[in-house]
Amino acid sequence: MVLKIIIIKNQKKLFKKAAKLIKEISEKSIKKNKIFTAALSGGKTPVELFKLLSIKYKNKIEWSKVHLFQTDERCVPFNDGNRNYKTIHENLIKPLDIQINNIHVMQKNLTDAKKAAGNYEKKIKTFFKTDIPEFDLILLGIGEDGHTASLFPDDKKALTIKNKIIINTVSKKMQPKVKRITFTLNAINNAKNIIFLITGENKKKVINEIINNKKNNYPASLVRPKERLYFFYDNEINK
Ligand code: 6PG
């Protein structure tokens, strides 16, 4: 695995560089496999990136060959503002008018979190025709506590699950305090490329500890894709 750290203090430039990289990865994947599979995280950080992709890259990426998935979701009602799908839909899917056949997201009703996780796992396995998907790209954020997707430091069991790609988790500390559905570490680490997109002074401590391999219990420290891991951050890293 190759680690690339991209530090750009100007957020606009940081997102531009991330968008350019996504275009490059998509071109390589489409050239090789005729499609580009990307799983997108939730949270607020990617919103500006999604907007940039939907405006500046509308005609620079072959969106008809892009297949979008979700890395994780909060078990809240479909129209709840906390729903990660709502962010992805409003800022990327809708403006680009991405076709329904290219959208592989979780079911609307997540009341039965366990069942919904099982259904999403089946959906992904059917699409990839394998038990463990190999995404061309997974876009992830990192929380101040070192969580990523919905894998949390206080849910240690979740990090050891090997025979599943989609599981339920819950964190006593996370807001909103709801059940989650998330990729397992196995599913994440089977990806070819992973982009961590992080902004904010408040994440400086956790990012420095992860990049400098300081001993920690952060799930984000366990992310190791097959080919390249990119850290995009708008603050400095102290070596
Ligand atoms: C979620 C996300 C989560 C997110 C981090 C960072 O469902 O909350 O998938 O892993 O990426 O919490 O969130 P921000 O980008 O809002 O800081």
mmCIF file of C-alpha atoms and ligand atoms in Angstrom:
data_model
loop_
_atom_site.group_PDB
_atom_site.id
_atom_site.type_symbol
_atom_site.label_atom_id
_atom_site.label_comp_id
_atom_site.label_asym_id
_atom_site.label_seq_id
_atom_site.Cartn_x
_atom_site.Cartn_y
_atom_site.Cartn_z
ATOM 1 C CA MET A 1 0.000 0.000 0.000
ATOM 2 C CA VAL A 2 1.230 3.472 -0.949
ATOM 3 C CA LEU A 3 0.458 6.324 1.477
ATOM 4 C CA LYS A 4 0.023 9.807 0.031
ATOM 5 C CA ILE A 5 -0.414 12.807 2.312
ATOM 6 C CA ILE A 6 -1.801 15.949 0.704
ATOM 7 C CA ILE A 7 -1.748 19.003 2.965
ATOM 8 C CA ILE A 8 -3.393 22.104 1.471
ATOM 9 C CA LYS A 9 -4.487 24.812 3.915
ATOM 10 C CA ASN A 10 -6.865 26.393 1.454
ATOM 11 C CA GLN A 11 -9.985 24.197 1.619
ATOM 12 C CA LYS A 12 -11.162 25.158 -1.871
ATOM 13 C CA LYS A 13 -7.819 24.027 -3.314
ATOM 14 C CA LEU A 14 -7.893 20.880 -1.183
ATOM 15 C CA PHE A 15 -11.281 19.875 -2.579
ATOM 16 C CA LYS A 16 -10.151 20.727 -6.116
ATOM 17 C CA LYS A 17 -7.171 18.400 -5.757
ATOM 18 C CA ALA A 18 -9.387 15.636 -4.343
ATOM 19 C CA ALA A 19 -11.867 16.039 -7.207
ATOM 20 C CA LYS A 20 -9.037 15.842 -9.745
ATOM 21 C CA LEU A 21 -7.772 12.633 -8.127
ATOM 22 C CA ILE A 22 -11.266 11.101 -8.201
ATOM 23 C CA LYS A 23 -11.453 11.903 -11.915
ATOM 24 C CA GLU A 24 -8.071 10.229 -12.494
ATOM 25 C CA ILE A 25 -9.047 7.095 -10.566
ATOM 26 C CA SER A 26 -12.386 6.945 -12.386
ATOM 27 C CA GLU A 27 -10.678 7.182 -15.789
ATOM 28 C CA LYS A 28 -8.262 4.367 -14.913
ATOM 29 C CA SER A 29 -11.085 2.146 -13.609
ATOM 30 C CA ILE A 30 -13.398 2.832 -16.563
ATOM 31 C CA LYS A 31 -10.535 2.185 -19.012
ATOM 32 C CA LYS A 32 -9.793 -1.151 -17.344
ATOM 33 C CA ASN A 33 -13.224 -2.391 -16.249
ATOM 34 C CA LYS A 34 -15.698 -0.154 -18.097
ATOM 35 C CA ILE A 35 -17.103 0.997 -14.744
ATOM 36 C CA PHE A 36 -15.966 2.931 -11.655
ATOM 37 C CA THR A 37 -17.253 1.824 -8.269
ATOM 38 C CA ALA A 38 -17.152 4.359 -5.446
ATOM 39 C CA ALA A 39 -18.479 4.159 -1.890
ATOM 40 C CA LEU A 40 -19.169 7.491 -0.227
ATOM 41 C CA SER A 41 -19.141 8.343 3.466
ATOM 42 C CA GLY A 42 -21.474 10.673 5.260
ATOM 43 C CA GLY A 43 -20.743 13.674 7.447
ATOM 44 C CA LYS A 44 -20.370 17.312 6.456
ATOM 45 C CA THR A 45 -16.844 17.396 5.039
ATOM 46 C CA PRO A 46 -17.560 15.829 1.637
ATOM 47 C CA VAL A 47 -20.455 18.244 0.854
ATOM 48 C CA GLU A 48 -18.210 20.833 -0.823
ATOM 49 C CA LEU A 49 -16.446 18.070 -2.729
ATOM 50 C CA PHE A 50 -19.770 16.659 -3.944
ATOM 51 C CA LYS A 51 -20.852 20.147 -5.066
ATOM 52 C CA LEU A 52 -17.545 20.647 -6.903
ATOM 53 C CA LEU A 53 -17.880 17.273 -8.646
ATOM 54 C CA SER A 54 -21.479 17.994 -9.625
ATOM 55 C CA ILE A 55 -20.611 21.372 -11.162
ATOM 56 C CA LYS A 56 -17.009 21.346 -12.428
ATOM 57 C CA TYR A 57 -16.842 17.627 -13.232
ATOM 58 C CA LYS A 58 -20.292 17.187 -14.750
ATOM 59 C CA ASN A 59 -18.667 16.724 -18.172
ATOM 60 C CA LYS A 60 -15.246 15.551 -17.042
ATOM 61 C CA ILE A 61 -16.220 12.214 -15.507
ATOM 62 C CA GLU A 62 -18.202 9.521 -17.355
ATOM 63 C CA TRP A 63 -20.999 9.513 -14.742
ATOM 64 C CA SER A 64 -22.967 6.940 -16.761
ATOM 65 C CA LYS A 65 -20.228 4.457 -15.848
ATOM 66 C CA VAL A 66 -19.963 5.478 -12.186
ATOM 67 C CA HIS A 67 -21.678 3.245 -9.604
ATOM 68 C CA LEU A 68 -22.236 4.853 -6.220
ATOM 69 C CA PHE A 69 -22.578 3.115 -2.864
ATOM 70 C CA GLN A 70 -22.744 4.207 0.788
ATOM 71 C CA THR A 71 -20.075 3.367 3.383
ATOM 72 C CA ASP A 72 -22.447 3.880 6.262
ATOM 73 C CA GLU A 73 -25.776 5.256 7.362
ATOM 74 C CA ARG A 74 -27.572 6.396 10.483
ATOM 75 C CA CYS A 75 -30.764 4.460 11.236
ATOM 76 C CA VAL A 76 -33.047 7.483 11.097
ATOM 77 C CA PRO A 77 -36.108 8.162 8.917
ATOM 78 C CA PHE A 78 -35.424 8.573 5.189
ATOM 79 C CA ASN A 79 -36.134 12.318 5.179
ATOM 80 C CA ASP A 80 -34.212 13.017 8.368
ATOM 81 C CA GLY A 81 -31.462 15.630 7.881
ATOM 82 C CA ASN A 82 -29.062 13.249 9.641
ATOM 83 C CA ARG A 83 -29.407 10.675 6.875
ATOM 84 C CA ASN A 84 -26.137 10.417 4.947
ATOM 85 C CA TYR A 85 -28.002 9.464 1.777
ATOM 86 C CA LYS A 86 -29.817 12.831 1.865
ATOM 87 C CA THR A 87 -26.456 14.651 1.735
ATOM 88 C CA ILE A 88 -25.192 12.516 -1.143
ATOM 89 C CA HIS A 89 -28.482 12.794 -3.039
ATOM 90 C CA GLU A 90 -28.891 16.546 -2.687
ATOM 91 C CA ASN A 91 -25.294 17.470 -3.500
ATOM 92 C CA LEU A 92 -24.243 14.859 -6.024
ATOM 93 C CA ILE A 93 -26.865 12.426 -7.316
ATOM 94 C CA LYS A 94 -29.620 14.947 -8.011
ATOM 95 C CA PRO A 95 -27.503 17.712 -9.630
ATOM 96 C CA LEU A 96 -25.798 15.115 -11.870
ATOM 97 C CA ASP A 97 -29.055 13.285 -12.522
ATOM 98 C CA ILE A 98 -27.270 9.994 -11.903
ATOM 99 C CA GLN A 99 -29.357 7.131 -13.196
ATOM 100 C CA ILE A 100 -31.138 4.825 -10.746
ATOM 101 C CA ASN A 101 -29.225 1.774 -12.045
ATOM 102 C CA ASN A 102 -25.981 3.431 -10.961
ATOM 103 C CA ILE A 103 -27.151 4.129 -7.440
ATOM 104 C CA HIS A 104 -26.693 1.311 -4.921
ATOM 105 C CA VAL A 105 -27.742 2.668 -1.567
ATOM 106 C CA MET A 106 -29.416 1.342 1.520
ATOM 107 C CA GLN A 107 -33.158 0.768 1.714
ATOM 108 C CA LYS A 108 -35.330 3.639 2.900
ATOM 109 C CA ASN A 109 -36.686 2.036 6.029
ATOM 110 C CA LEU A 110 -33.898 1.236 8.478
ATOM 111 C CA THR A 111 -36.097 0.543 11.490
ATOM 112 C CA ASP A 112 -34.920 -3.051 11.546
ATOM 113 C CA ALA A 113 -31.205 -2.188 11.405
ATOM 114 C CA LYS A 114 -30.060 -5.828 11.371
ATOM 115 C CA LYS A 115 -32.326 -6.746 8.473
ATOM 116 C CA ALA A 116 -31.372 -3.591 6.552
ATOM 117 C CA ALA A 117 -27.674 -4.379 6.999
ATOM 118 C CA GLY A 118 -28.250 -7.912 5.711
ATOM 119 C CA ASN A 119 -30.180 -6.600 2.721
ATOM 120 C CA TYR A 120 -27.440 -4.116 1.846
ATOM 121 C CA GLU A 121 -24.803 -6.808 2.132
ATOM 122 C CA LYS A 122 -26.792 -8.981 -0.283
ATOM 123 C CA LYS A 123 -27.190 -6.043 -2.689
ATOM 124 C CA ILE A 124 -23.435 -5.387 -2.760
ATOM 125 C CA LYS A 125 -22.496 -9.055 -3.101
ATOM 126 C CA THR A 126 -24.937 -9.416 -5.994
ATOM 127 C CA PHE A 127 -23.509 -6.379 -7.755
ATOM 128 C CA PHE A 128 -19.869 -7.427 -7.344
ATOM 129 C CA LYS A 129 -20.662 -11.133 -7.824
ATOM 130 C CA THR A 130 -18.328 -11.942 -4.936
ATOM 131 C CA ASP A 131 -18.417 -12.229 -1.154
ATOM 132 C CA ILE A 132 -16.063 -9.306 -0.639
ATOM 133 C CA PRO A 133 -16.277 -6.276 -2.931
ATOM 134 C CA GLU A 134 -13.232 -4.577 -4.356
ATOM 135 C CA PHE A 135 -14.212 -0.922 -4.678
ATOM 136 C CA ASP A 136 -12.162 1.253 -6.978
ATOM 137 C CA LEU A 137 -12.518 4.025 -4.431
ATOM 138 C CA ILE A 138 -13.862 4.511 -0.929
ATOM 139 C CA LEU A 139 -14.193 8.101 0.307
ATOM 140 C CA LEU A 140 -14.039 8.345 4.110
ATOM 141 C CA GLY A 141 -14.003 10.986 6.817
ATOM 142 C CA ILE A 142 -12.487 10.732 10.279
ATOM 143 C CA GLY A 143 -14.123 11.843 13.512
ATOM 144 C CA GLU A 144 -12.253 13.551 16.362
ATOM 145 C CA ASP A 145 -12.376 10.221 18.195
ATOM 146 C CA GLY A 146 -10.713 8.455 15.262
ATOM 147 C CA HIS A 147 -13.861 6.758 13.997
ATOM 148 C CA THR A 148 -14.344 6.249 10.289
ATOM 149 C CA ALA A 149 -17.475 5.236 8.406
ATOM 150 C CA SER A 150 -19.507 4.074 11.417
ATOM 151 C CA LEU A 151 -16.720 2.078 13.033
ATOM 152 C CA PHE A 152 -16.218 3.543 16.480
ATOM 153 C CA PRO A 153 -13.416 3.130 19.049
ATOM 154 C CA ASP A 154 -15.928 2.012 21.708
ATOM 155 C CA ASP A 155 -17.355 -0.766 19.547
ATOM 156 C CA LYS A 156 -14.266 -3.007 19.526
ATOM 157 C CA LYS A 157 -16.161 -6.138 18.502
ATOM 158 C CA ALA A 158 -17.193 -4.514 15.231
ATOM 159 C CA LEU A 159 -13.530 -4.151 14.245
ATOM 160 C CA THR A 160 -12.889 -7.881 14.489
ATOM 161 C CA ILE A 161 -15.764 -9.106 12.317
ATOM 162 C CA LYS A 162 -14.296 -10.929 9.324
ATOM 163 C CA ASN A 163 -17.169 -12.833 7.721
ATOM 164 C CA LYS A 164 -19.383 -9.820 6.938
ATOM 165 C CA ILE A 165 -19.130 -6.712 4.812
ATOM 166 C CA ILE A 166 -22.026 -4.763 6.314
ATOM 167 C CA ILE A 167 -22.813 -4.684 10.024
ATOM 168 C CA ASN A 168 -24.663 -2.702 12.666
ATOM 169 C CA THR A 169 -22.792 -0.616 15.162
ATOM 170 C CA VAL A 170 -23.710 1.806 17.881
ATOM 171 C CA SER A 171 -21.635 4.260 19.792
ATOM 172 C CA LYS A 172 -22.542 5.694 23.167
ATOM 173 C CA LYS A 173 -20.565 8.815 22.374
ATOM 174 C CA MET A 174 -21.517 9.582 18.784
ATOM 175 C CA GLN A 175 -24.209 12.057 17.808
ATOM 176 C CA PRO A 176 -26.837 11.273 16.629
ATOM 177 C CA LYS A 177 -26.980 8.422 19.141
ATOM 178 C CA VAL A 178 -28.693 5.980 16.825
ATOM 179 C CA LYS A 179 -27.954 2.544 15.445
ATOM 180 C CA ARG A 180 -25.679 2.602 12.426
ATOM 181 C CA ILE A 181 -25.140 0.447 9.365
ATOM 182 C CA THR A 182 -21.559 0.364 8.148
ATOM 183 C CA PHE A 183 -18.931 -1.306 6.002
ATOM 184 C CA THR A 184 -16.700 -3.576 8.029
ATOM 185 C CA LEU A 185 -12.963 -3.013 8.123
ATOM 186 C CA ASN A 186 -12.644 -6.039 5.832
ATOM 187 C CA ALA A 187 -14.856 -4.446 3.205
ATOM 188 C CA ILE A 188 -13.013 -1.133 3.520
ATOM 189 C CA ASN A 189 -9.538 -2.668 3.287
ATOM 190 C CA ASN A 190 -10.404 -4.696 0.211
ATOM 191 C CA ALA A 191 -10.734 -1.444 -1.752
ATOM 192 C CA LYS A 192 -8.065 -0.464 -4.241
ATOM 193 C CA ASN A 193 -7.981 3.215 -3.251
ATOM 194 C CA ILE A 194 -9.167 5.086 -0.188
ATOM 195 C CA ILE A 195 -9.351 8.840 0.247
ATOM 196 C CA PHE A 196 -9.562 10.280 3.747
ATOM 197 C CA LEU A 197 -10.935 13.805 3.343
ATOM 198 C CA ILE A 198 -10.508 15.794 6.545
ATOM 199 C CA THR A 199 -10.735 19.472 7.408
ATOM 200 C CA GLY A 200 -10.605 21.481 10.591
ATOM 201 C CA GLU A 201 -8.225 22.348 13.382
ATOM 202 C CA ASN A 202 -10.330 20.151 15.672
ATOM 203 C CA LYS A 203 -9.053 17.035 13.889
ATOM 204 C CA LYS A 204 -5.350 17.978 14.078
ATOM 205 C CA LYS A 205 -4.567 15.802 17.112
ATOM 206 C CA VAL A 206 -6.238 12.662 15.762
ATOM 207 C CA ILE A 207 -4.803 13.071 12.262
ATOM 208 C CA ASN A 208 -1.285 13.647 13.555
ATOM 209 C CA GLU A 209 -1.538 10.573 15.788
ATOM 210 C CA ILE A 210 -2.767 8.419 12.909
ATOM 211 C CA ILE A 211 -0.236 9.606 10.350
ATOM 212 C CA ASN A 212 2.648 9.489 12.839
ATOM 213 C CA ASN A 213 1.595 5.961 13.860
ATOM 214 C CA LYS A 214 1.199 6.977 17.491
ATOM 215 C CA LYS A 215 -0.222 4.084 19.549
ATOM 216 C CA ASN A 216 -3.999 4.512 19.498
ATOM 217 C CA ASN A 217 -7.283 2.615 19.304
ATOM 218 C CA TYR A 218 -8.628 4.543 16.341
ATOM 219 C CA PRO A 219 -10.535 2.538 13.736
ATOM 220 C CA ALA A 220 -9.183 4.964 11.100
ATOM 221 C CA SER A 221 -5.649 3.754 11.965
ATOM 222 C CA LEU A 222 -6.616 0.280 10.784
ATOM 223 C CA VAL A 223 -7.557 1.388 7.256
ATOM 224 C CA ARG A 224 -5.178 -0.203 4.735
ATOM 225 C CA PRO A 225 -6.440 -0.379 1.132
ATOM 226 C CA LYS A 226 -4.775 -2.648 -1.405
ATOM 227 C CA GLU A 227 -3.177 0.065 -3.512
ATOM 228 C CA ARG A 228 -3.232 3.681 -2.302
ATOM 229 C CA LEU A 229 -4.312 5.516 0.821
ATOM 230 C CA TYR A 230 -4.662 9.285 0.447
ATOM 231 C CA PHE A 231 -4.923 11.713 3.357
ATOM 232 C CA PHE A 232 -6.313 15.084 2.271
ATOM 233 C CA TYR A 233 -6.055 17.545 5.147
ATOM 234 C CA ASP A 234 -6.191 21.357 5.480
ATOM 235 C CA ASN A 235 -3.870 21.619 8.485
ATOM 236 C CA GLU A 236 -0.208 20.824 9.039
ATOM 237 C CA ILE A 237 1.127 17.483 10.158
ATOM 238 C CA ASN A 238 3.877 17.671 12.789
ATOM 239 C CA LYS A 239 6.566 15.138 11.848
HETATM 240 C C1 6PG B 1 -21.016 9.526 9.559
HETATM 241 C C2 6PG B 1 -19.782 9.494 8.699
HETATM 242 C C3 6PG B 1 -18.576 9.643 9.549
HETATM 243 C C4 6PG B 1 -17.936 10.948 9.140
HETATM 244 C C5 6PG B 1 -17.068 11.475 10.238
HETATM 245 C C6 6PG B 1 -16.573 12.882 9.889
HETATM 246 O O1 6PG B 1 -21.994 8.850 9.259
HETATM 247 O O2 6PG B 1 -20.996 10.327 10.505
HETATM 248 O O3 6PG B 1 -19.715 8.509 7.794
HETATM 249 O O4 6PG B 1 -17.651 8.618 9.520
HETATM 250 O O5 6PG B 1 -17.191 10.769 7.943
HETATM 251 O O6 6PG B 1 -17.862 11.548 11.416
HETATM 252 O O7 6PG B 1 -17.706 13.694 9.805
HETATM 253 P P1 6PG B 1 -17.587 15.239 9.358
HETATM 254 O O8 6PG B 1 -17.148 15.232 7.917
HETATM 255 O O9 6PG B 1 -18.971 15.807 9.517
HETATM 256 O O10 6PG B 1 -16.552 15.869 10.275
#
